[in-house]
Amino acid sequence: PEDEDDDDNPGMYKYRGYGDLRAIWTPNRSTFTAMLNPGTESTNFELTWSHPINRVFRWYVSYYDGAGESLIDYDFELQRFSLGVALNDFLTRY
């Protein structure tokens, strides 16, 4: 543990908590996920959807609401909506 004087992220546990809860649902070829990360100052959640384009890539949509998405801005509340392309999960090919 760092000394309080040297700690770069004091009180991060208030925003990120000590763990998260995740749920995954995979109907047909789509994948839906939900993540809940309870902290004492902020509760964070993320919802995602992805669907295969081909054997290698997937469409990816994500919504995040809360604090602590990055180590730099762990105490900054934000809402983010993302669209993109992701690599397929290696294990889903077999």
PDB file of C-alpha atoms in Angstrom:
ATOM      1  CA  PRO A   1       0.000   0.000   0.000  1.00  0.00           C
ATOM      2  CA  GLU A   2       1.115   3.539  -0.735  1.00  0.00           C
ATOM      3  CA  ASP A   3       1.463   6.246   1.861  1.00  0.00           C
ATOM      4  CA  GLU A   4      -1.362   8.794   1.761  1.00  0.00           C
ATOM      5  CA  ASP A   5       1.121  11.477   0.713  1.00  0.00           C
ATOM      6  CA  ASP A   6       2.339   9.425  -2.272  1.00  0.00           C
ATOM      7  CA  ASP A   7      -1.022   7.996  -3.392  1.00  0.00           C
ATOM      8  CA  ASP A   8      -1.842   9.131  -6.950  1.00  0.00           C
ATOM      9  CA  ASN A   9      -5.475   7.991  -6.722  1.00  0.00           C
ATOM     10  CA  PRO A  10      -6.687   8.542  -3.160  1.00  0.00           C
ATOM     11  CA  GLY A  11     -10.159   7.243  -2.498  1.00  0.00           C
ATOM     12  CA  MET A  12     -10.479   5.363  -5.795  1.00  0.00           C
ATOM     13  CA  TYR A  13     -12.332   2.572  -3.999  1.00  0.00           C
ATOM     14  CA  LYS A  14     -15.178   5.049  -3.361  1.00  0.00           C
ATOM     15  CA  TYR A  15     -15.741   5.338  -7.112  1.00  0.00           C
ATOM     16  CA  ARG A  16     -14.658   1.911  -8.390  1.00  0.00           C
ATOM     17  CA  GLY A  17     -15.595  -0.229  -5.411  1.00  0.00           C
ATOM     18  CA  TYR A  18     -13.946  -3.608  -4.867  1.00  0.00           C
ATOM     19  CA  GLY A  19     -15.570  -5.645  -7.633  1.00  0.00           C
ATOM     20  CA  ASP A  20     -18.318  -5.767 -10.209  1.00  0.00           C
ATOM     21  CA  LEU A  21     -21.265  -7.864 -11.271  1.00  0.00           C
ATOM     22  CA  ARG A  22     -21.571  -9.018 -14.881  1.00  0.00           C
ATOM     23  CA  ALA A  23     -24.302 -10.712 -16.871  1.00  0.00           C
ATOM     24  CA  ILE A  24     -23.943 -12.089 -20.396  1.00  0.00           C
ATOM     25  CA  TRP A  25     -26.707 -13.220 -22.749  1.00  0.00           C
ATOM     26  CA  THR A  26     -25.953 -14.727 -26.161  1.00  0.00           C
ATOM     27  CA  PRO A  27     -29.111 -15.323 -28.198  1.00  0.00           C
ATOM     28  CA  ASN A  28     -28.322 -16.598 -31.695  1.00  0.00           C
ATOM     29  CA  ARG A  29     -25.096 -14.879 -32.776  1.00  0.00           C
ATOM     30  CA  SER A  30     -25.456 -11.597 -30.846  1.00  0.00           C
ATOM     31  CA  THR A  31     -23.929 -10.979 -27.436  1.00  0.00           C
ATOM     32  CA  PHE A  32     -25.422  -8.662 -24.809  1.00  0.00           C
ATOM     33  CA  THR A  33     -23.579  -7.803 -21.590  1.00  0.00           C
ATOM     34  CA  ALA A  34     -24.416  -5.755 -18.507  1.00  0.00           C
ATOM     35  CA  MET A  35     -21.890  -4.680 -15.887  1.00  0.00           C
ATOM     36  CA  LEU A  36     -22.672  -3.073 -12.514  1.00  0.00           C
ATOM     37  CA  ASN A  37     -19.850  -1.669 -10.413  1.00  0.00           C
ATOM     38  CA  PRO A  38     -21.087  -0.361  -7.038  1.00  0.00           C
ATOM     39  CA  GLY A  39     -18.930   2.158  -5.208  1.00  0.00           C
ATOM     40  CA  THR A  40     -19.837   4.307  -2.200  1.00  0.00           C
ATOM     41  CA  GLU A  41     -19.656   7.616  -4.093  1.00  0.00           C
ATOM     42  CA  SER A  42     -20.780   6.386  -7.503  1.00  0.00           C
ATOM     43  CA  THR A  43     -22.429   3.343  -9.056  1.00  0.00           C
ATOM     44  CA  ASN A  44     -21.225   2.592 -12.563  1.00  0.00           C
ATOM     45  CA  PHE A  45     -22.895   0.514 -15.215  1.00  0.00           C
ATOM     46  CA  GLU A  46     -22.167  -0.503 -18.778  1.00  0.00           C
ATOM     47  CA  LEU A  47     -24.386  -2.121 -21.402  1.00  0.00           C
ATOM     48  CA  THR A  48     -22.954  -3.638 -24.595  1.00  0.00           C
ATOM     49  CA  TRP A  49     -24.191  -5.368 -27.738  1.00  0.00           C
ATOM     50  CA  SER A  50     -22.083  -7.045 -30.403  1.00  0.00           C
ATOM     51  CA  HIS A  51     -22.899  -9.040 -33.518  1.00  0.00           C
ATOM     52  CA  PRO A  52     -20.534 -10.842 -35.922  1.00  0.00           C
ATOM     53  CA  ILE A  53     -19.674  -9.266 -39.261  1.00  0.00           C
ATOM     54  CA  ASN A  54     -17.566 -12.253 -40.315  1.00  0.00           C
ATOM     55  CA  ARG A  55     -15.321 -14.841 -38.606  1.00  0.00           C
ATOM     56  CA  VAL A  56     -12.871 -12.198 -37.373  1.00  0.00           C
ATOM     57  CA  PHE A  57     -14.810  -8.969 -36.648  1.00  0.00           C
ATOM     58  CA  ARG A  58     -17.948  -7.930 -34.765  1.00  0.00           C
ATOM     59  CA  TRP A  59     -20.051  -4.769 -34.682  1.00  0.00           C
ATOM     60  CA  TYR A  60     -19.844  -3.345 -31.167  1.00  0.00           C
ATOM     61  CA  VAL A  61     -22.116  -0.846 -29.361  1.00  0.00           C
ATOM     62  CA  SER A  62     -21.537   0.252 -25.779  1.00  0.00           C
ATOM     63  CA  TYR A  63     -23.115   2.634 -23.253  1.00  0.00           C
ATOM     64  CA  TYR A  64     -21.313   3.568 -20.009  1.00  0.00           C
ATOM     65  CA  ASP A  65     -22.660   5.716 -17.169  1.00  0.00           C
ATOM     66  CA  GLY A  66     -20.730   6.488 -14.008  1.00  0.00           C
ATOM     67  CA  ALA A  67     -17.291   7.387 -12.748  1.00  0.00           C
ATOM     68  CA  GLY A  68     -14.008   5.551 -12.811  1.00  0.00           C
ATOM     69  CA  GLU A  69     -13.811   4.567 -16.446  1.00  0.00           C
ATOM     70  CA  SER A  70     -10.117   5.491 -16.483  1.00  0.00           C
ATOM     71  CA  LEU A  71      -7.456   5.804 -13.806  1.00  0.00           C
ATOM     72  CA  ILE A  72      -6.866   9.458 -14.694  1.00  0.00           C
ATOM     73  CA  ASP A  73     -10.505  10.517 -14.289  1.00  0.00           C
ATOM     74  CA  TYR A  74     -11.637   7.942 -11.736  1.00  0.00           C
ATOM     75  CA  ASP A  75     -13.665  10.553  -9.809  1.00  0.00           C
ATOM     76  CA  PHE A  76     -15.253  12.212 -12.872  1.00  0.00           C
ATOM     77  CA  GLU A  77     -18.868  11.277 -13.711  1.00  0.00           C
ATOM     78  CA  LEU A  78     -19.520  10.717 -17.403  1.00  0.00           C
ATOM     79  CA  GLN A  79     -21.880   9.139 -19.880  1.00  0.00           C
ATOM     80  CA  ARG A  80     -20.371   7.581 -23.003  1.00  0.00           C
ATOM     81  CA  PHE A  81     -21.925   5.988 -26.072  1.00  0.00           C
ATOM     82  CA  SER A  82     -19.540   4.065 -28.354  1.00  0.00           C
ATOM     83  CA  LEU A  83     -19.818   2.425 -31.765  1.00  0.00           C
ATOM     84  CA  GLY A  84     -17.096   0.362 -33.320  1.00  0.00           C
ATOM     85  CA  VAL A  85     -15.647  -2.852 -34.598  1.00  0.00           C
ATOM     86  CA  ALA A  86     -14.149  -5.470 -32.285  1.00  0.00           C
ATOM     87  CA  LEU A  87     -12.257  -8.705 -32.767  1.00  0.00           C
ATOM     88  CA  ASN A  88     -14.336 -11.855 -32.363  1.00  0.00           C
ATOM     89  CA  ASP A  89     -13.810 -13.866 -29.227  1.00  0.00           C
ATOM     90  CA  PHE A  90     -11.355 -16.636 -30.034  1.00  0.00           C
ATOM     91  CA  LEU A  91     -13.407 -19.240 -28.171  1.00  0.00           C
ATOM     92  CA  THR A  92     -16.627 -18.594 -30.092  1.00  0.00           C
ATOM     93  CA  ARG A  93     -15.054 -19.865 -33.315  1.00  0.00           C
ATOM     94  CA  TYR A  94     -14.899 -23.481 -32.101  1.00  0.00           C
TER      95      TYR A  94
END
